[in-house]
Coordinates of C-alpha atoms in Angstrom, one line a residue:
M825 CA -8.5 9.0 -16.9
Y826 CA -6.5 11.4 -14.6
H827 CA -8.0 14.6 -13.3
P828 CA -5.4 17.2 -12.0
T829 CA -7.9 19.0 -9.8
V830 CA -9.1 15.8 -8.2
A831 CA -5.5 14.8 -7.7
R832 CA -4.6 18.1 -6.1
L833 CA -7.4 17.9 -3.7
T834 CA -6.6 14.3 -2.8
Y835 CA -2.9 15.1 -2.2
R836 CA -3.9 18.0 0.0
G837 CA -6.2 15.8 2.0
L838 CA -3.6 13.0 2.4
L839 CA -0.6 15.3 3.1
G840 CA -2.3 17.5 5.6
R841 CA -0.4 18.2 8.8
R842 CA -1.8 15.3 10.8
R843 CA -1.6 12.6 8.2
A844 CA 1.8 13.7 7.0
A845 CA 3.1 13.3 10.5
I846 CA 1.8 9.8 10.8
L847 CA 3.2 8.9 7.3
F848 CA 6.7 10.0 8.4
V849 CA 6.8 8.0 11.6
L850 CA 7.4 4.5 10.2
P851 CA 10.0 5.5 7.5
V852 CA 12.0 7.4 10.1
L853 CA 11.8 4.5 12.5
L854 CA 13.0 2.1 9.7
L855 CA 15.9 4.3 8.9
A856 CA 16.8 4.7 12.5
I857 CA 16.8 1.0 13.1
A858 CA 18.8 0.4 9.9
V859 CA 21.5 2.8 11.1
A860 CA 21.6 1.2 14.5
V861 CA 21.9 -2.3 13.1
R862 CA 24.6 -1.3 10.7
V863 CA 26.6 0.4 13.5
F864 CA 26.4 -2.4 15.9
N865 CA 26.4 -5.5 13.6
G866 CA 28.0 -4.3 10.4
A867 CA 26.9 -5.3 7.0
D868 CA 25.0 -8.6 7.0
D869 CA 22.9 -9.8 4.1
Q870 CA 20.6 -12.0 6.2
I871 CA 20.0 -9.4 8.8
A872 CA 19.2 -6.9 6.0
A873 CA 16.7 -9.3 4.4
D874 CA 15.1 -10.1 7.8
L875 CA 14.6 -6.4 8.7
L876 CA 13.4 -5.3 5.3
G877 CA 11.0 -8.3 5.1
G878 CA 9.8 -8.3 8.7
F879 CA 9.4 -4.5 9.2
A880 CA 9.5 -2.7 5.9
L881 CA 7.4 -5.0 3.8
A882 CA 5.3 -6.7 6.4
T883 CA 4.5 -3.7 8.6
M884 CA 5.4 -0.3 7.0
V885 CA 4.0 -0.8 3.5
P886 CA 0.5 -2.1 4.5
L887 CA 0.1 0.5 7.3
I888 CA 1.1 3.4 5.0
A889 CA -1.2 2.0 2.3
V890 CA -4.1 1.9 4.8
I891 CA -3.6 5.6 5.5
A892 CA -3.2 6.5 1.9
G893 CA -5.8 4.2 0.3
T894 CA -8.6 4.8 2.8
G895 CA -7.7 8.5 3.2
A896 CA -7.9 9.1 -0.5
I897 CA -11.7 8.8 -0.5
G898 CA -13.1 7.6 2.9
P899 CA -13.2 11.0 4.7
E900 CA -15.0 12.6 1.8
I901 CA -17.7 9.9 1.9
D902 CA -17.9 10.1 5.7
D903 CA -18.5 13.8 5.9
G904 CA -20.6 14.0 2.7
S905 CA -18.3 16.2 0.7
I906 CA -18.1 13.5 -2.0
V907 CA -21.5 14.8 -3.2
Y908 CA -19.8 18.0 -4.4
L909 CA -17.2 16.1 -6.3
L910 CA -19.8 13.8 -7.8
S911 CA -21.9 16.8 -9.0
K912 CA -19.0 17.9 -11.2
P913 CA -18.8 16.8 -14.8
V914 CA -16.1 14.3 -14.1
K915 CA -16.5 10.6 -15.0
R916 CA -16.7 8.3 -12.0
P917 CA -13.9 6.0 -13.3
T918 CA -11.7 9.0 -13.6
I919 CA -12.3 10.0 -10.0
I920 CA -11.4 6.5 -8.8
L921 CA -8.3 6.1 -11.0
T922 CA -7.1 9.5 -10.1
K923 CA -7.5 8.8 -6.4
L924 CA -5.9 5.4 -6.8
T925 CA -2.9 7.0 -8.6
V926 CA -2.5 9.5 -5.7
A927 CA -2.7 6.7 -3.1
I928 CA -0.2 4.6 -4.9
A929 CA 2.2 7.5 -5.3
V930 CA 2.0 8.4 -1.7
T931 CA 2.4 4.8 -0.6
M932 CA 5.4 4.3 -2.8
V933 CA 7.2 7.5 -1.7
F934 CA 6.7 6.8 2.0
S935 CA 7.4 3.1 1.8
A936 CA 9.4 2.0 -1.2
L937 CA 11.9 4.9 -1.1
P938 CA 12.7 4.4 2.6
T939 CA 13.1 0.7 2.0
L940 CA 15.7 1.3 -0.7
V941 CA 17.6 3.7 1.5
A942 CA 17.5 1.4 4.5
G943 CA 18.7 -1.5 2.3
F944 CA 21.7 0.4 1.2
V945 CA 22.4 1.5 4.8
L946 CA 22.2 -2.1 6.0
N947 CA 24.4 -3.9 3.5
G948 CA 25.0 -1.6 0.5
N949 CA 22.6 -3.6 -1.6
G950 CA 24.6 -6.8 -1.2
Q951 CA 22.9 -9.7 -3.1
Q952 CA 20.4 -7.2 -4.5
V953 CA 18.5 -7.3 -1.2
A954 CA 17.7 -3.5 -1.1
V955 CA 16.5 -3.5 -4.7
A956 CA 14.6 -6.8 -4.3
Y957 CA 12.6 -5.4 -1.3
T958 CA 12.1 -2.1 -3.0
V959 CA 10.6 -3.7 -6.0
A960 CA 8.4 -5.8 -3.7
A961 CA 7.3 -2.6 -1.9
L962 CA 6.5 -1.0 -5.2
V963 CA 4.2 -3.8 -6.4
A964 CA 2.7 -4.3 -3.0
S965 CA 1.9 -0.5 -2.9
I966 CA -0.2 -0.9 -6.0
A967 CA -2.3 -3.8 -4.8
Y968 CA -2.6 -2.6 -1.2
S969 CA -3.7 0.9 -2.4
A970 CA -6.4 -0.6 -4.6
L971 CA -7.7 -2.8 -1.8
F972 CA -7.8 -0.1 0.8
L973 CA -9.3 2.5 -1.6
L974 CA -12.1 -0.1 -2.2
L975 CA -12.5 -0.4 1.5
G976 CA -12.8 3.3 1.8
T977 CA -15.7 3.3 -0.7
V978 CA -17.7 0.5 0.9
S979 CA -17.2 0.9 4.6
R980 CA -17.1 3.6 7.2
H981 CA -14.7 1.3 9.2
A982 CA -12.2 1.0 6.4
V983 CA -9.2 1.9 8.5
V984 CA -10.1 -0.8 11.1
I985 CA -10.7 -3.4 8.5
G986 CA -7.5 -2.5 6.7
L987 CA -5.5 -2.8 10.0
V988 CA -7.1 -6.1 10.8
Y989 CA -6.2 -7.5 7.3
A990 CA -2.6 -6.1 7.5
L991 CA -1.7 -6.9 11.1
V992 CA -4.0 -9.8 11.9
W993 CA -4.5 -11.7 8.7
E994 CA -1.1 -11.3 7.0
S995 CA 1.2 -10.9 10.0
L996 CA -0.5 -13.2 12.6
F997 CA -2.5 -15.8 10.7
G998 CA 0.0 -15.7 7.8
S999 CA 2.8 -16.8 10.2
V1000 CA 1.0 -19.9 11.4
I1001 CA -1.5 -20.9 8.7
S1002 CA -0.1 -21.8 5.3
G1003 CA -3.4 -21.1 3.5
A1004 CA -3.5 -17.6 4.8
R1005 CA -0.1 -16.9 3.3
T1006 CA -1.4 -17.9 -0.1
L1007 CA -4.0 -15.1 0.1
S1008 CA -1.5 -12.5 1.2
V1009 CA -0.3 -9.4 -0.8
Q1010 CA 2.9 -9.6 1.3
Q1011 CA 3.6 -13.2 0.0
W1012 CA 2.8 -12.1 -3.6
A1013 CA 5.3 -9.3 -3.3
L1014 CA 7.9 -11.6 -1.7
A1015 CA 7.7 -13.8 -4.8
V1016 CA 8.8 -10.8 -6.8
A1017 CA 11.6 -10.0 -4.4
E1018 CA 12.7 -13.7 -4.5
K1019 CA 13.2 -13.4 -8.2
V1020 CA 15.1 -10.2 -8.0
T1021 CA 17.5 -11.1 -5.2
R1022 CA 20.7 -12.9 -5.9
G1023 CA 21.2 -14.6 -2.6
E1024 CA 19.8 -18.0 -2.3
G1025 CA 17.5 -18.4 0.7
L1026 CA 17.6 -14.7 1.6
V1027 CA 14.0 -14.2 0.4
S1028 CA 11.3 -16.8 0.1
S1029 CA 7.6 -16.9 -0.7
D1030 CA 5.0 -19.6 -0.4
V1031 CA 3.5 -18.4 -3.8
A1032 CA 5.1 -19.1 -7.2
L1033 CA 6.0 -16.0 -9.2
P1034 CA 3.5 -16.5 -12.1
V1035 CA 0.6 -17.0 -9.6
A1036 CA 1.8 -14.1 -7.5
A1037 CA 1.9 -11.8 -10.6
A1038 CA -1.5 -12.9 -11.7
L1039 CA -3.0 -12.3 -8.3
L1040 CA -1.4 -8.9 -7.9
A1041 CA -2.8 -7.8 -11.2
G1042 CA -6.2 -9.4 -10.7
V1043 CA -6.7 -8.0 -7.2
T1044 CA -5.7 -4.5 -8.3
V1045 CA -8.0 -4.5 -11.4
A1046 CA -10.9 -6.1 -9.5
A1047 CA -10.7 -3.8 -6.5
T1048 CA -10.4 -0.7 -8.8
W1049 CA -13.4 -1.8 -10.9
F1050 CA -15.6 -2.5 -7.9
A1051 CA -14.6 0.8 -6.3
G1052 CA -15.8 2.6 -9.4
H1053 CA -19.0 0.5 -9.4
K1054 CA -19.7 1.5 -5.8
L1055 CA -19.1 5.2 -6.6
R1056 CA -21.6 5.0 -9.4
T1057 CA -24.1 3.6 -6.9
L1058 CA -23.4 6.4 -4.5
T1059 CA -24.1 8.9 -7.3
L1060 CA -27.4 7.3 -8.1
A1061 CA -28.4 7.3 -4.4
G1062 CA -27.6 11.0 -4.1
E1063 CA -29.6 11.9 -7.3
E1064 CA -32.6 10.0 -6.0

């Protein structure tokens, strides 16, 4: 279910000069802020949790996932080059799973790894804050990548829709409407982080861990399946 050639082409598309520059901006900014905070405020568990939760998990992870998830397939559909890939003897689920794997890997490298480094810079992983938010970033990377890959297959405006979800639904509505927080990948990931961290009250989520785990798995599987279904539809349309 993994095709090396498809993966290589997808990596090349995602890590081109323009996208790579965009992908590096947020991690570099996070690390710069972490260094500045540590220099001027010293090690503080609550500040570390607030920065990693408010910037790394709430902003950096979904934005990088938008770039990686939609960029893994969206441009090929937009410019029509997907037809050449679909004409090859490669199973459609294999194409989707390969592109999803690449999107997840890119998102994890550019979000979870900087989160871990920033956490150690901020407070040396006191109360397991760095590890907790890194695990949260890892699980969020999987769900976000699946969602945004699906958006890339069903809409030409996938980036805009993804940004609206990440910045408006989760960050804006999620901060004022409790129901919105329940339907938030960020909150599901926070439930995982809350379990990992040792400091009481440092990390909190509005969703219980069993529910969060089920939703993370369910959304990932459902989005991946539907993306494969959509790709099969595109194949039939091209053959007709």
